[in-house]
Coordinates of C-alpha atoms in Angstrom, one line a residue:
M10 CA -42.6 -15.6 -20.8
T11 CA -38.4 -16.9 -22.9
S12 CA -36.4 -14.5 -22.9
L13 CA -33.9 -12.6 -26.1
S14 CA -31.6 -15.5 -25.7
Q15 CA -34.3 -18.7 -25.8
E16 CA -35.6 -16.7 -29.0
L17 CA -32.2 -15.9 -30.6
S18 CA -31.8 -19.7 -30.5
E19 CA -34.8 -20.1 -31.9
V20 CA -34.0 -18.0 -34.4
R21 CA -30.8 -20.0 -35.2
E22 CA -32.6 -23.6 -35.3
I23 CA -35.5 -22.3 -38.3
L24 CA -31.8 -20.6 -40.3
S25 CA -30.5 -24.3 -39.7
G26 CA -33.5 -25.7 -41.3
V27 CA -34.1 -23.7 -44.4
T28 CA -31.9 -25.7 -46.6
A29 CA -33.9 -29.2 -46.3
E30 CA -35.4 -29.4 -49.3
L31 CA -32.5 -28.1 -51.3
H32 CA -30.4 -30.4 -53.4
P33 CA -27.0 -30.8 -51.0
A34 CA -24.3 -28.7 -53.3
L35 CA -27.3 -26.2 -52.6
S36 CA -27.7 -26.8 -49.2
E37 CA -24.3 -26.6 -48.1
F38 CA -23.7 -23.3 -49.9
I39 CA -26.2 -21.5 -48.3
K40 CA -25.4 -23.5 -44.6
D41 CA -21.8 -21.9 -45.0
E42 CA -23.1 -18.8 -45.4
I43 CA -25.7 -18.7 -42.4
R44 CA -22.5 -20.0 -40.5
R45 CA -20.5 -17.0 -41.4
H46 CA -23.4 -15.5 -39.7
T47 CA -23.3 -14.8 -36.8
S48 CA -23.9 -11.3 -34.9
M49 CA -27.6 -12.1 -34.8
R50 CA -28.1 -7.9 -33.8
L51 CA -30.8 -7.6 -36.1
G52 CA -33.1 -10.4 -35.2
A53 CA -32.4 -9.2 -31.9
I54 CA -33.8 -5.8 -32.8
V55 CA -36.6 -7.4 -33.9
L56 CA -37.1 -9.3 -31.1
A57 CA -36.9 -6.6 -29.1
A58 CA -39.0 -4.7 -30.9
A59 CA -41.4 -6.7 -30.8
F60 CA -42.4 -7.7 -27.8
P61 CA -45.7 -6.5 -26.6
A62 CA -46.6 -5.5 -23.1
E63 CA -48.9 -8.5 -23.3
D64 CA -46.9 -11.2 -24.7
S65 CA -48.2 -14.8 -25.8
P66 CA -47.2 -18.2 -27.6
T67 CA -48.3 -16.9 -31.0
Q68 CA -46.8 -13.3 -30.5
R69 CA -43.2 -14.7 -29.6
E70 CA -44.3 -17.1 -33.0
K71 CA -44.1 -14.7 -34.5
R72 CA -41.9 -12.1 -33.6
V73 CA -39.4 -14.9 -33.9
N74 CA -40.8 -15.3 -38.0
L75 CA -39.7 -11.6 -38.6
A76 CA -36.4 -12.4 -36.7
A77 CA -35.9 -15.0 -38.6
A78 CA -37.0 -13.1 -41.9
L79 CA -34.6 -10.2 -41.2
E80 CA -31.8 -12.4 -40.5
L81 CA -32.4 -14.9 -43.4
L82 CA -32.4 -11.3 -45.6
T83 CA -28.9 -10.2 -44.6
V84 CA -27.9 -13.3 -45.8
A85 CA -29.7 -13.5 -49.1
L86 CA -27.6 -10.0 -49.0
E87 CA -24.6 -11.4 -48.3
I88 CA -24.9 -14.2 -50.9
H89 CA -25.9 -12.0 -54.3
K90 CA -23.0 -9.7 -53.1
L91 CA -20.4 -12.5 -53.8
L92 CA -20.8 -12.3 -57.7
L93 CA -19.9 -8.4 -57.3
L94 CA -16.8 -9.3 -55.6
S95 CA -16.1 -11.7 -58.7
A96 CA -17.7 -9.4 -61.3
G97 CA -13.2 -8.3 -61.9
A98 CA -12.8 -12.0 -63.1
R99 CA -16.4 -12.3 -65.1
D100 CA -14.0 -14.5 -67.6
S101 CA -13.2 -16.7 -65.2
V102 CA -16.1 -17.8 -63.2
D103 CA -17.8 -20.9 -63.6
R104 CA -21.2 -20.8 -64.9
A105 CA -22.7 -23.1 -63.0
L106 CA -21.3 -21.1 -59.9
A107 CA -22.3 -17.7 -60.8
G108 CA -25.9 -19.7 -61.8
G109 CA -25.8 -21.1 -58.1
T110 CA -25.2 -18.2 -56.5
V111 CA -28.0 -16.8 -58.3
L112 CA -29.8 -19.4 -57.4
A113 CA -28.8 -19.9 -53.7
G114 CA -29.6 -15.7 -53.1
D115 CA -33.2 -16.0 -54.7
Y116 CA -34.2 -19.0 -52.8
C117 CA -32.8 -17.2 -49.3
F118 CA -34.7 -13.9 -50.5
S119 CA -37.8 -15.7 -51.3
R120 CA -37.3 -18.0 -47.6
A121 CA -37.1 -14.6 -45.7
A122 CA -40.5 -13.2 -48.0
A123 CA -42.4 -16.1 -46.0
L124 CA -41.2 -16.2 -42.7
A125 CA -42.2 -12.6 -42.8
A126 CA -46.3 -13.8 -44.4
R127 CA -46.0 -16.2 -41.1
T128 CA -46.8 -13.2 -39.2
E129 CA -50.1 -12.9 -40.7
H130 CA -49.9 -9.1 -40.5
P131 CA -50.9 -6.9 -43.7
Q132 CA -48.9 -3.9 -42.3
V133 CA -45.4 -5.7 -41.5
I134 CA -45.3 -7.7 -44.3
A135 CA -45.9 -4.4 -46.5
I136 CA -42.7 -2.6 -44.4
F137 CA -40.9 -6.5 -45.5
A138 CA -41.6 -5.5 -49.0
E139 CA -41.2 -2.0 -48.3
L140 CA -37.7 -2.9 -47.5
L141 CA -37.1 -5.6 -50.1
Q142 CA -37.6 -2.2 -52.4
Q143 CA -35.4 -0.1 -51.1
L144 CA -31.9 -2.7 -50.9
S145 CA -32.9 -3.2 -54.4
E146 CA -32.9 0.2 -55.6
G147 CA -30.0 1.9 -53.4
N148 CA -27.9 -1.3 -54.3
L149 CA -28.6 -0.9 -58.4
R150 CA -28.3 3.2 -57.8
R151 CA -24.8 1.9 -55.8
L152 CA -23.4 -0.1 -58.8
F153 CA -24.0 1.9 -61.6
A154 CA -22.8 5.2 -60.0
E155 CA -26.4 7.1 -60.5
T156 CA -25.7 9.4 -57.1
D157 CA -23.2 10.8 -55.4
E158 CA -25.1 10.2 -51.6
P159 CA -24.0 7.0 -49.8
F160 CA -26.5 4.1 -49.9
N161 CA -26.1 3.0 -46.0
E162 CA -27.7 -0.5 -46.0
E163 CA -27.4 -1.4 -42.4
E164 CA -29.1 2.1 -41.5
V165 CA -32.1 0.6 -43.8
L166 CA -32.5 -2.5 -42.9
Y167 CA -32.5 -1.0 -38.7
R168 CA -34.8 1.1 -39.5
S169 CA -37.4 -1.6 -41.1
A170 CA -36.7 -4.6 -38.4
T171 CA -37.4 -1.5 -36.1
H172 CA -40.7 -0.2 -37.8
A173 CA -41.8 -4.1 -38.6
G174 CA -41.5 -5.3 -35.0
T175 CA -43.0 -2.3 -33.2
T176 CA -45.6 -2.2 -35.6
L177 CA -46.3 -6.1 -35.2
A178 CA -45.9 -5.4 -31.3
G179 CA -48.8 -3.6 -31.3
L180 CA -47.5 -0.5 -30.0
P181 CA -49.1 3.4 -31.1
E182 CA -47.7 5.5 -33.8
P183 CA -46.2 7.9 -31.2
Q184 CA -44.2 4.7 -29.7
I185 CA -43.0 4.0 -32.8
A186 CA -41.7 7.3 -33.9
A187 CA -39.8 7.3 -30.5
T188 CA -38.4 3.8 -31.5
L189 CA -37.0 4.8 -33.8
A190 CA -35.8 8.2 -33.4
W191 CA -34.0 5.9 -30.4
I192 CA -32.6 3.9 -33.2
S193 CA -31.3 6.8 -35.8
D194 CA -29.9 8.6 -32.8
G195 CA -26.9 5.6 -32.1
Q196 CA -28.7 3.7 -29.2
N197 CA -26.8 5.6 -26.8
R198 CA -28.9 5.0 -23.5
V199 CA -31.5 3.3 -22.3
E200 CA -32.7 4.5 -19.3
G201 CA -33.9 7.8 -19.1
S202 CA -35.3 7.2 -23.0
D203 CA -38.6 7.6 -24.8
L204 CA -38.9 3.5 -24.8
V205 CA -42.1 1.9 -24.0
V206 CA -41.1 0.4 -20.5
F207 CA -41.6 -3.1 -21.2
Q208 CA -39.0 -3.2 -23.7
R209 CA -36.3 -1.8 -22.1
G210 CA -34.9 -5.0 -20.6
R211 CA -34.7 -6.0 -24.0
W212 CA -33.2 -3.1 -25.6
G213 CA -30.1 -2.9 -23.0
E214 CA -29.4 -6.3 -23.4
I215 CA -28.7 -5.5 -26.8
M216 CA -26.5 -2.4 -26.5
R217 CA -24.5 -4.8 -23.6
N218 CA -23.9 -7.1 -26.2
S219 CA -22.9 -5.0 -29.0

């Protein structure tokens, strides 16, 4: 059985290899964004939530790919936000640079979806697709000020990562709901919680490293 830290290292390896087939300039741009992305908390949440009662190399590979998918998704979001930051100086933004930023973000989105598909789990893939829709709609509403309700991107990511992970682990619905409730409540404690026993070690490690 591999440890959480070992699996996070595998996630980092996947992220470092996603740009291998790209033009050097675009590849380096994405690599820079990945290097800035150091917390790996979302990936750790997936690796904890997706840890099954009986582990196997196949299960490990699937949860590592899912963790990499969520981490790469956040990189894609950050890349696209670079365009919003430059919106106030639109006339001075180089069109080639803007176009490259869009391409880089879109590439990361597509690679993230491909990694999620490697789980070969229809429900997990559906959760990931729904997450993409939530993020797109939420950020568009925020951008165009269509609602006064704040859009908490981090909360949406954490809940979807937990939902996808627990689904991949094959947890029953009551245990999935309990884990989602624990995430929503701020992850205050592990012992005495309703978390499944075989995942508590990983959740505890995440809390200690927060």
